[in-house]
mmCIF file of C-alpha atoms in Angstrom:
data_model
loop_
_atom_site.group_PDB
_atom_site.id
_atom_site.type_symbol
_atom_site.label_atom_id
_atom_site.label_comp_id
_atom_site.label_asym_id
_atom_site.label_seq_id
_atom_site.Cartn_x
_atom_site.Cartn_y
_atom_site.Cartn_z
ATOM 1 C CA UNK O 25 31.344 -74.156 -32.945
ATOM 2 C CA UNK O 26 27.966 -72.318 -31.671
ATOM 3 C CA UNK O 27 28.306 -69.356 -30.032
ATOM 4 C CA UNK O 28 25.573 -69.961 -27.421
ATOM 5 C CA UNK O 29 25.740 -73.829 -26.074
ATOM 6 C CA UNK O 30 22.905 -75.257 -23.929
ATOM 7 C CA UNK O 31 23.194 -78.187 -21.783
ATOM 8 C CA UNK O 32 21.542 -80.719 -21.966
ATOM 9 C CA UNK O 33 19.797 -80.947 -24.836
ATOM 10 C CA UNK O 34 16.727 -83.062 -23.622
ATOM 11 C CA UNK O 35 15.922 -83.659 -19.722
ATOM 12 C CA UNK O 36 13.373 -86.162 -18.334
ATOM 13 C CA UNK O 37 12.367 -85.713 -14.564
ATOM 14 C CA UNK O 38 10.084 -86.539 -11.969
ATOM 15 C CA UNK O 39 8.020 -83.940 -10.052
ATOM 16 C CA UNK O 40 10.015 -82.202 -7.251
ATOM 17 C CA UNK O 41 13.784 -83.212 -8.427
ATOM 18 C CA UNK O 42 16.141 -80.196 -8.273
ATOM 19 C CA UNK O 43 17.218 -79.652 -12.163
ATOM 20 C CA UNK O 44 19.548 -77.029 -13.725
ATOM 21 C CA UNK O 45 19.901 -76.119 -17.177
ATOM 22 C CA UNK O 46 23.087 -74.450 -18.232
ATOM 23 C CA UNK O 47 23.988 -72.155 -20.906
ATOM 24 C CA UNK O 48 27.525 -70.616 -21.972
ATOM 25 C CA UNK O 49 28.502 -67.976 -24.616
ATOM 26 C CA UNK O 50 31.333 -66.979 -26.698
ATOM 27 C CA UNK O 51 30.277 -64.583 -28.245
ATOM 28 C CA UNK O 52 31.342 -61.966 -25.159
ATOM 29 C CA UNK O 53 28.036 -60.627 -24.527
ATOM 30 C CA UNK O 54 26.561 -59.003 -21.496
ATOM 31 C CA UNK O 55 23.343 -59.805 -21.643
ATOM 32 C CA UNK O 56 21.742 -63.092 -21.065
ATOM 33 C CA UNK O 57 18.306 -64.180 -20.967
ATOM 34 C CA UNK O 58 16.418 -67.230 -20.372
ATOM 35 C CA UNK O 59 13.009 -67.580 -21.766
ATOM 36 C CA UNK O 60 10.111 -70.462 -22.134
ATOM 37 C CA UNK O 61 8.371 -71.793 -24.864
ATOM 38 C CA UNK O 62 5.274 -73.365 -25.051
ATOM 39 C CA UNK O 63 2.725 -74.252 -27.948
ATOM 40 C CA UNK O 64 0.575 -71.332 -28.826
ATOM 41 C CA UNK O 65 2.276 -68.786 -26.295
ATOM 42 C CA UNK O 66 5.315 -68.447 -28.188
ATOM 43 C CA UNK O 67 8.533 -67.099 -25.878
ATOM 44 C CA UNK O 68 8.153 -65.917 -22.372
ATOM 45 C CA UNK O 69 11.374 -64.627 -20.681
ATOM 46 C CA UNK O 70 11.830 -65.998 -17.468
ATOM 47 C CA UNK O 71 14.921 -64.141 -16.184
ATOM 48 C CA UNK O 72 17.740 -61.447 -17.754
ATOM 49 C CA UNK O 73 20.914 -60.779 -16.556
ATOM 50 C CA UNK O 74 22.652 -57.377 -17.994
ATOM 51 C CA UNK O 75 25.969 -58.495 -16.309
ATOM 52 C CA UNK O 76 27.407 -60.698 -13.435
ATOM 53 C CA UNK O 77 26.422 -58.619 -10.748
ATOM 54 C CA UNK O 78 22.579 -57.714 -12.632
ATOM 55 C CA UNK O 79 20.085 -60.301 -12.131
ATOM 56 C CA UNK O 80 16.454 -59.537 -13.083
ATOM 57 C CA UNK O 81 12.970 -61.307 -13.151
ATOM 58 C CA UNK O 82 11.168 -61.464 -16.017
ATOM 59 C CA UNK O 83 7.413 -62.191 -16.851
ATOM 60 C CA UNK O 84 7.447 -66.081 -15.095
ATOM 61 C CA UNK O 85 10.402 -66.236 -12.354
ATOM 62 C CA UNK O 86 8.142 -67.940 -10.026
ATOM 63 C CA UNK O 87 9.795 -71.290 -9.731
ATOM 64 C CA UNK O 88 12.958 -70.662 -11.057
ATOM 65 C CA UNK O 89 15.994 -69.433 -10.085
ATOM 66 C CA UNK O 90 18.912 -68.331 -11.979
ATOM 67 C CA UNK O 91 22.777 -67.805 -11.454
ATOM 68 C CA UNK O 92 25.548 -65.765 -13.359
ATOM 69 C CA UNK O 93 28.450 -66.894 -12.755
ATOM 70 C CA UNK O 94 30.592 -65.508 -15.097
ATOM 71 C CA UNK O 95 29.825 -63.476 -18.307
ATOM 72 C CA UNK O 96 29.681 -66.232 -20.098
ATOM 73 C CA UNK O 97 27.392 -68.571 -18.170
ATOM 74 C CA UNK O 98 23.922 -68.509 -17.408
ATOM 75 C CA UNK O 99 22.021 -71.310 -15.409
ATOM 76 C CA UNK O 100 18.795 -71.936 -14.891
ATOM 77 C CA UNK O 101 17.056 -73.982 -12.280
ATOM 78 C CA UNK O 102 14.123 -75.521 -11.410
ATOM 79 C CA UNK O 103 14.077 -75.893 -7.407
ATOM 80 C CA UNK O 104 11.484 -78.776 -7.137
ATOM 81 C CA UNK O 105 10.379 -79.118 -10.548
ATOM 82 C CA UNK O 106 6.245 -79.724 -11.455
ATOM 83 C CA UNK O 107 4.492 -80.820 -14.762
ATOM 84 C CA UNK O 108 3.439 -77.607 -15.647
ATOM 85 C CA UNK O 109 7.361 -76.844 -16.007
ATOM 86 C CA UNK O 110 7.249 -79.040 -18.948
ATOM 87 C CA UNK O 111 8.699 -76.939 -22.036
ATOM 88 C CA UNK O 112 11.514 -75.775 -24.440
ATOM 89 C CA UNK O 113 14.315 -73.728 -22.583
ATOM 90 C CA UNK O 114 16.210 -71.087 -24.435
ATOM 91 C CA UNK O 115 18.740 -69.219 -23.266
ATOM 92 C CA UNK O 116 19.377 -65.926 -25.510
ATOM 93 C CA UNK O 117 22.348 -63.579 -25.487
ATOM 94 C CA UNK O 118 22.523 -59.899 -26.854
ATOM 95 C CA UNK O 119 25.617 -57.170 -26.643
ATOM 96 C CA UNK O 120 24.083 -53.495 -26.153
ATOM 97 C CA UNK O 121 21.616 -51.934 -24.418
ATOM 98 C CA UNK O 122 20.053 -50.471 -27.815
ATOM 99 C CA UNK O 123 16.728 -50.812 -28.339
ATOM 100 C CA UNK O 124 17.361 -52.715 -31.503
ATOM 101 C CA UNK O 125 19.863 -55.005 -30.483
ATOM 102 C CA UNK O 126 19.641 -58.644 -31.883
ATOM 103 C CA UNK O 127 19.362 -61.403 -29.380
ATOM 104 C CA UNK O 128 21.504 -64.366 -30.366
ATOM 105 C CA UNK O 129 19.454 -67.982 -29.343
ATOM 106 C CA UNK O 130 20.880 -71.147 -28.305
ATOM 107 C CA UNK O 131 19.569 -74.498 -29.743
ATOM 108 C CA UNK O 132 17.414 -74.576 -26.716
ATOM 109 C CA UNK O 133 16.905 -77.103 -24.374
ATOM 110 C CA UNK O 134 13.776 -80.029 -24.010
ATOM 111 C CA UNK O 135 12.651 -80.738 -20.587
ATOM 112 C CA UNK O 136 9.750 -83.299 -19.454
ATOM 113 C CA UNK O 137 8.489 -82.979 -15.900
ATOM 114 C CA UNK O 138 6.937 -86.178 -14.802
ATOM 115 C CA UNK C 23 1.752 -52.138 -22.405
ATOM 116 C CA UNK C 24 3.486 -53.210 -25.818
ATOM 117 C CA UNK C 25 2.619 -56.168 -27.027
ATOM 118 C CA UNK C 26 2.386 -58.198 -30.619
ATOM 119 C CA UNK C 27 -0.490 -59.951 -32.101
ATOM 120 C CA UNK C 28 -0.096 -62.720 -34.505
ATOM 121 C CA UNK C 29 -2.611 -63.805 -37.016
ATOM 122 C CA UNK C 30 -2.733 -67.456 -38.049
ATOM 123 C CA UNK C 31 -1.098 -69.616 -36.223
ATOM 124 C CA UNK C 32 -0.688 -71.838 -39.375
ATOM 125 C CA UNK C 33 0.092 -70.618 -42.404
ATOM 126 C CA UNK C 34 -0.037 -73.072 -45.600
ATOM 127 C CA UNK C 35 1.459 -71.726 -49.274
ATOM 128 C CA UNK C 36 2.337 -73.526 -52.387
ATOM 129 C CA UNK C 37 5.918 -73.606 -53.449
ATOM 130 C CA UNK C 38 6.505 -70.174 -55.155
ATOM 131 C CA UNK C 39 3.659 -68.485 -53.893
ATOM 132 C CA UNK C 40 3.484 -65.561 -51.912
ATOM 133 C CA UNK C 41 3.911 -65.876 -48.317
ATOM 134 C CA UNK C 42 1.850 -63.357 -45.929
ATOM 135 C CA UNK C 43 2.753 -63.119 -41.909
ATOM 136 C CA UNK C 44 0.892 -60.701 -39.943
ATOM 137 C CA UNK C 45 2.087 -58.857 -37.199
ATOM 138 C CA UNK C 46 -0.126 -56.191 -35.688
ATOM 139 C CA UNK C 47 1.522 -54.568 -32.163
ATOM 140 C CA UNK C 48 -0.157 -52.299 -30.070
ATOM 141 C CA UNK C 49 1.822 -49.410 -29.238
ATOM 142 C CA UNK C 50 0.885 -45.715 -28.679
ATOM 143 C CA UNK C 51 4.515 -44.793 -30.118
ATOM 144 C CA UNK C 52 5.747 -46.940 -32.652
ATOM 145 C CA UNK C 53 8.003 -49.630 -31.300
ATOM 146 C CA UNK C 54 11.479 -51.425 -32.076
ATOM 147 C CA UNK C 55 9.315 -54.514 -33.889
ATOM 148 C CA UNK C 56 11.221 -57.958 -35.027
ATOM 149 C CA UNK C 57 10.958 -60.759 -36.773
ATOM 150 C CA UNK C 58 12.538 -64.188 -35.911
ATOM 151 C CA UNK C 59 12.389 -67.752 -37.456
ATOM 152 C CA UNK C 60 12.774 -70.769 -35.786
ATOM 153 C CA UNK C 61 13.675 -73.680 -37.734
ATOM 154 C CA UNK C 62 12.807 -76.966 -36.623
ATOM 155 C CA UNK C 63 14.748 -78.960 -33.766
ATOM 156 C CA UNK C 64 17.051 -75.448 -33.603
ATOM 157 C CA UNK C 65 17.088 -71.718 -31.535
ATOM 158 C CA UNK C 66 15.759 -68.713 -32.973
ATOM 159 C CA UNK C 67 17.576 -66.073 -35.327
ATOM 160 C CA UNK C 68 17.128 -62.578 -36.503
ATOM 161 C CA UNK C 69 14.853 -62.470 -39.809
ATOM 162 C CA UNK C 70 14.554 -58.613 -39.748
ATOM 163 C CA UNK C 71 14.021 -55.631 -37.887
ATOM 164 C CA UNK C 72 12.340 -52.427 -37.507
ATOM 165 C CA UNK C 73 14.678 -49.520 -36.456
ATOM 166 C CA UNK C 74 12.950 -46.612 -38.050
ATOM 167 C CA UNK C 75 15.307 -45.565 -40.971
ATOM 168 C CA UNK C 76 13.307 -46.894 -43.584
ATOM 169 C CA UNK C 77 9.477 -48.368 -43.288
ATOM 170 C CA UNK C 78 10.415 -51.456 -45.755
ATOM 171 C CA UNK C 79 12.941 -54.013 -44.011
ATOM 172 C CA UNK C 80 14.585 -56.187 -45.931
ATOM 173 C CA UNK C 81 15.918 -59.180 -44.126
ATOM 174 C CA UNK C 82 17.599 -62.946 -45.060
ATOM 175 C CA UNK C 83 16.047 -64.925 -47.575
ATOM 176 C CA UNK C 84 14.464 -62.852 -49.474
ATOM 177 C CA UNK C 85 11.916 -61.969 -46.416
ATOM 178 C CA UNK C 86 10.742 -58.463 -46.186
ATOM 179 C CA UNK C 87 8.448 -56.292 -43.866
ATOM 180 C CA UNK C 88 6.859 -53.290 -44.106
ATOM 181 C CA UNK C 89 6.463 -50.632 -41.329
ATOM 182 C CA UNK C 90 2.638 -49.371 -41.501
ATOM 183 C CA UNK C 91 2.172 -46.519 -38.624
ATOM 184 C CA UNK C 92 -1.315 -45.993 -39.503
ATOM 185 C CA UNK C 93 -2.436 -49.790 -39.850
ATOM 186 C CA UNK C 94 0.138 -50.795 -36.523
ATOM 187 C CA UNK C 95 1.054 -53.380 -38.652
ATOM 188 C CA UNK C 96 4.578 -54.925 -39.698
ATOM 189 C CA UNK C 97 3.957 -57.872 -42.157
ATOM 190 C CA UNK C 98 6.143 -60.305 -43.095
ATOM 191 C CA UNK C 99 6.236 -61.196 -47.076
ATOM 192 C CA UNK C 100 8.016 -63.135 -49.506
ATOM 193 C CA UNK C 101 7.217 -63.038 -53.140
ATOM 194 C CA UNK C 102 7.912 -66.683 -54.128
ATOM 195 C CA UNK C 103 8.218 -69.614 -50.921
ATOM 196 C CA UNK C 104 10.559 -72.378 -51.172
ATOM 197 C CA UNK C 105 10.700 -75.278 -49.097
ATOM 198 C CA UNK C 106 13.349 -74.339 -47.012
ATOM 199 C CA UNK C 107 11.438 -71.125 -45.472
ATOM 200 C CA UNK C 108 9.202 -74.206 -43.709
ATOM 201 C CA UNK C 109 9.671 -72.658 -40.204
ATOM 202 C CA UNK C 110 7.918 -71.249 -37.446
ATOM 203 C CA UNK C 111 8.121 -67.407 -37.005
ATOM 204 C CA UNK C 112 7.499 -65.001 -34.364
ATOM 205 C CA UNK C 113 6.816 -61.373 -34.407
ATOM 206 C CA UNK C 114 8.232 -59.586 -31.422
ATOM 207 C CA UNK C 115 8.368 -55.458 -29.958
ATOM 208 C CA UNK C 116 10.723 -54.302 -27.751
ATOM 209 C CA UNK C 117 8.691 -52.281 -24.308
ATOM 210 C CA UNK C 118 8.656 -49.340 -24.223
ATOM 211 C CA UNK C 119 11.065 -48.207 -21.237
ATOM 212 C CA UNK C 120 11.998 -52.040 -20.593
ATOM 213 C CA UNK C 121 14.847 -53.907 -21.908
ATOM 214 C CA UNK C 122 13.777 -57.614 -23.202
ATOM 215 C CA UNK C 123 11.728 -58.546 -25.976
ATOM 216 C CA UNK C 124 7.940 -59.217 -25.857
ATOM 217 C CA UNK C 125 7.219 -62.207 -28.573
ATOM 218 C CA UNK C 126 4.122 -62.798 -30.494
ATOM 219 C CA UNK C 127 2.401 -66.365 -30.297
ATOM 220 C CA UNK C 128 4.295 -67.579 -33.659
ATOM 221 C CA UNK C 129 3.164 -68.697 -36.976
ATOM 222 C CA UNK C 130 4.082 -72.069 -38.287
ATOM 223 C CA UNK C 131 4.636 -71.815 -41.833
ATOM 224 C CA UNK C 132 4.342 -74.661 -44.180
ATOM 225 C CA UNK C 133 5.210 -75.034 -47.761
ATOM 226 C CA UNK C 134 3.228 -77.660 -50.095
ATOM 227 C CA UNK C 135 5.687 -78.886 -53.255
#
């Protein structure tokens, strides 16, 4: 079984729909991001979370809103989605606070904003 | 602030020739630097990483990197491609005094039989 599980997979919506992506670890990690990707920009994080109580905004929280509600899941969501929200979702876990820790991906998830 | 810079964001090889990334960060100390591949349709995972014990990084796959302080580079090779390293892959520096990752544009690599 993966140790970091996104849900869905692939999400079609129209413009202004509520949406939530979800993502949930095994791995027992602290630490969980959520990042965007988008051709030629490569990964920006949206929001981190260093533990249930630690929420933080990253480089593009405007639009999004996040929730921890447990170590081991992470959601992500999209109040009144637009078009320009149209991109591949990742959610990322890592275990220390070392500045070379790995960060452990999930499979990512598609969304289309209509 | 930190940040990577990827050349080429396509990168085409024959099978068993060298492959070349480049990775040049900007940095005025030198950074925590990574290297991720993404295969297709799946998440990303750890190709190597820069932790300053040695300046040559060898990571999965036969991929290496090399550490150059005075070029702020860290390179991505691999003597010989095979089709399987067909990916995309992305450079990426830990900020200084922050505590995420900054990624690099990516590089799709492809590898002609």
């Amino acid at each position: 079984d993966a140790d970091v599980t996104q849900t869905p997979r692939n999400r079609i919506t129209k413009t202004g729909k509520r949406i939530m992506l979800e993502c949930s670890q095994t791995k027992g990690h602290d630490r969980m991001y959520w990042y965007r990707q988008d051709p030629g920009l490569g990964l920006r994080l949206i929001y981190y979370s260093f533990d249930v109580k630690d929420i933080n905004k990253g480089e593009i929280s405007d639009g999004y809103s996040v929730s921890r509600q447990a170590q081991a899941k992470f959601s992500l969501s999209l109040e009144s989605a637009i078009p320009n929200q149209t991109a591949l979702y990742f959610c990322a876990t890592s275990d220390t606070g070392f500045k070379q820790e790995t960060q452990y991906f999930g499979p990512g998830t598609r969304l289309l904003v209509l | 602030a930190q940040s990577v810079t990827q050349l080429g964001s396509h990168v085409s090889v024959s099978e068993g020739a060298l492959v070349l990334l480049r990775c040049n960060y900007s940095s005025s100390v030198p950074p925590y630097l990574f290297w991720y591949v993404q295969y297709p349709n799946q998440g990303l995972q750890l190709l190597l990483k820069y932790t300053s014990a040695a300046t040559l990084v060898k990571g999965i796959n036969g991929f290496e990197a090399e550490f150059k302080k005075s070029e702020t580079s860290f390179h991505l090779t691999k003597p010989s491609a095979h089709m399987s390293d067909a990916a995309e892959y992305f450079c990426a520096v830990r900020r200084t005094g922050a505590n995420n990752l900054f990624f690099g544009t990516g590089t799709r690599l492809t590898v002609i039989p």
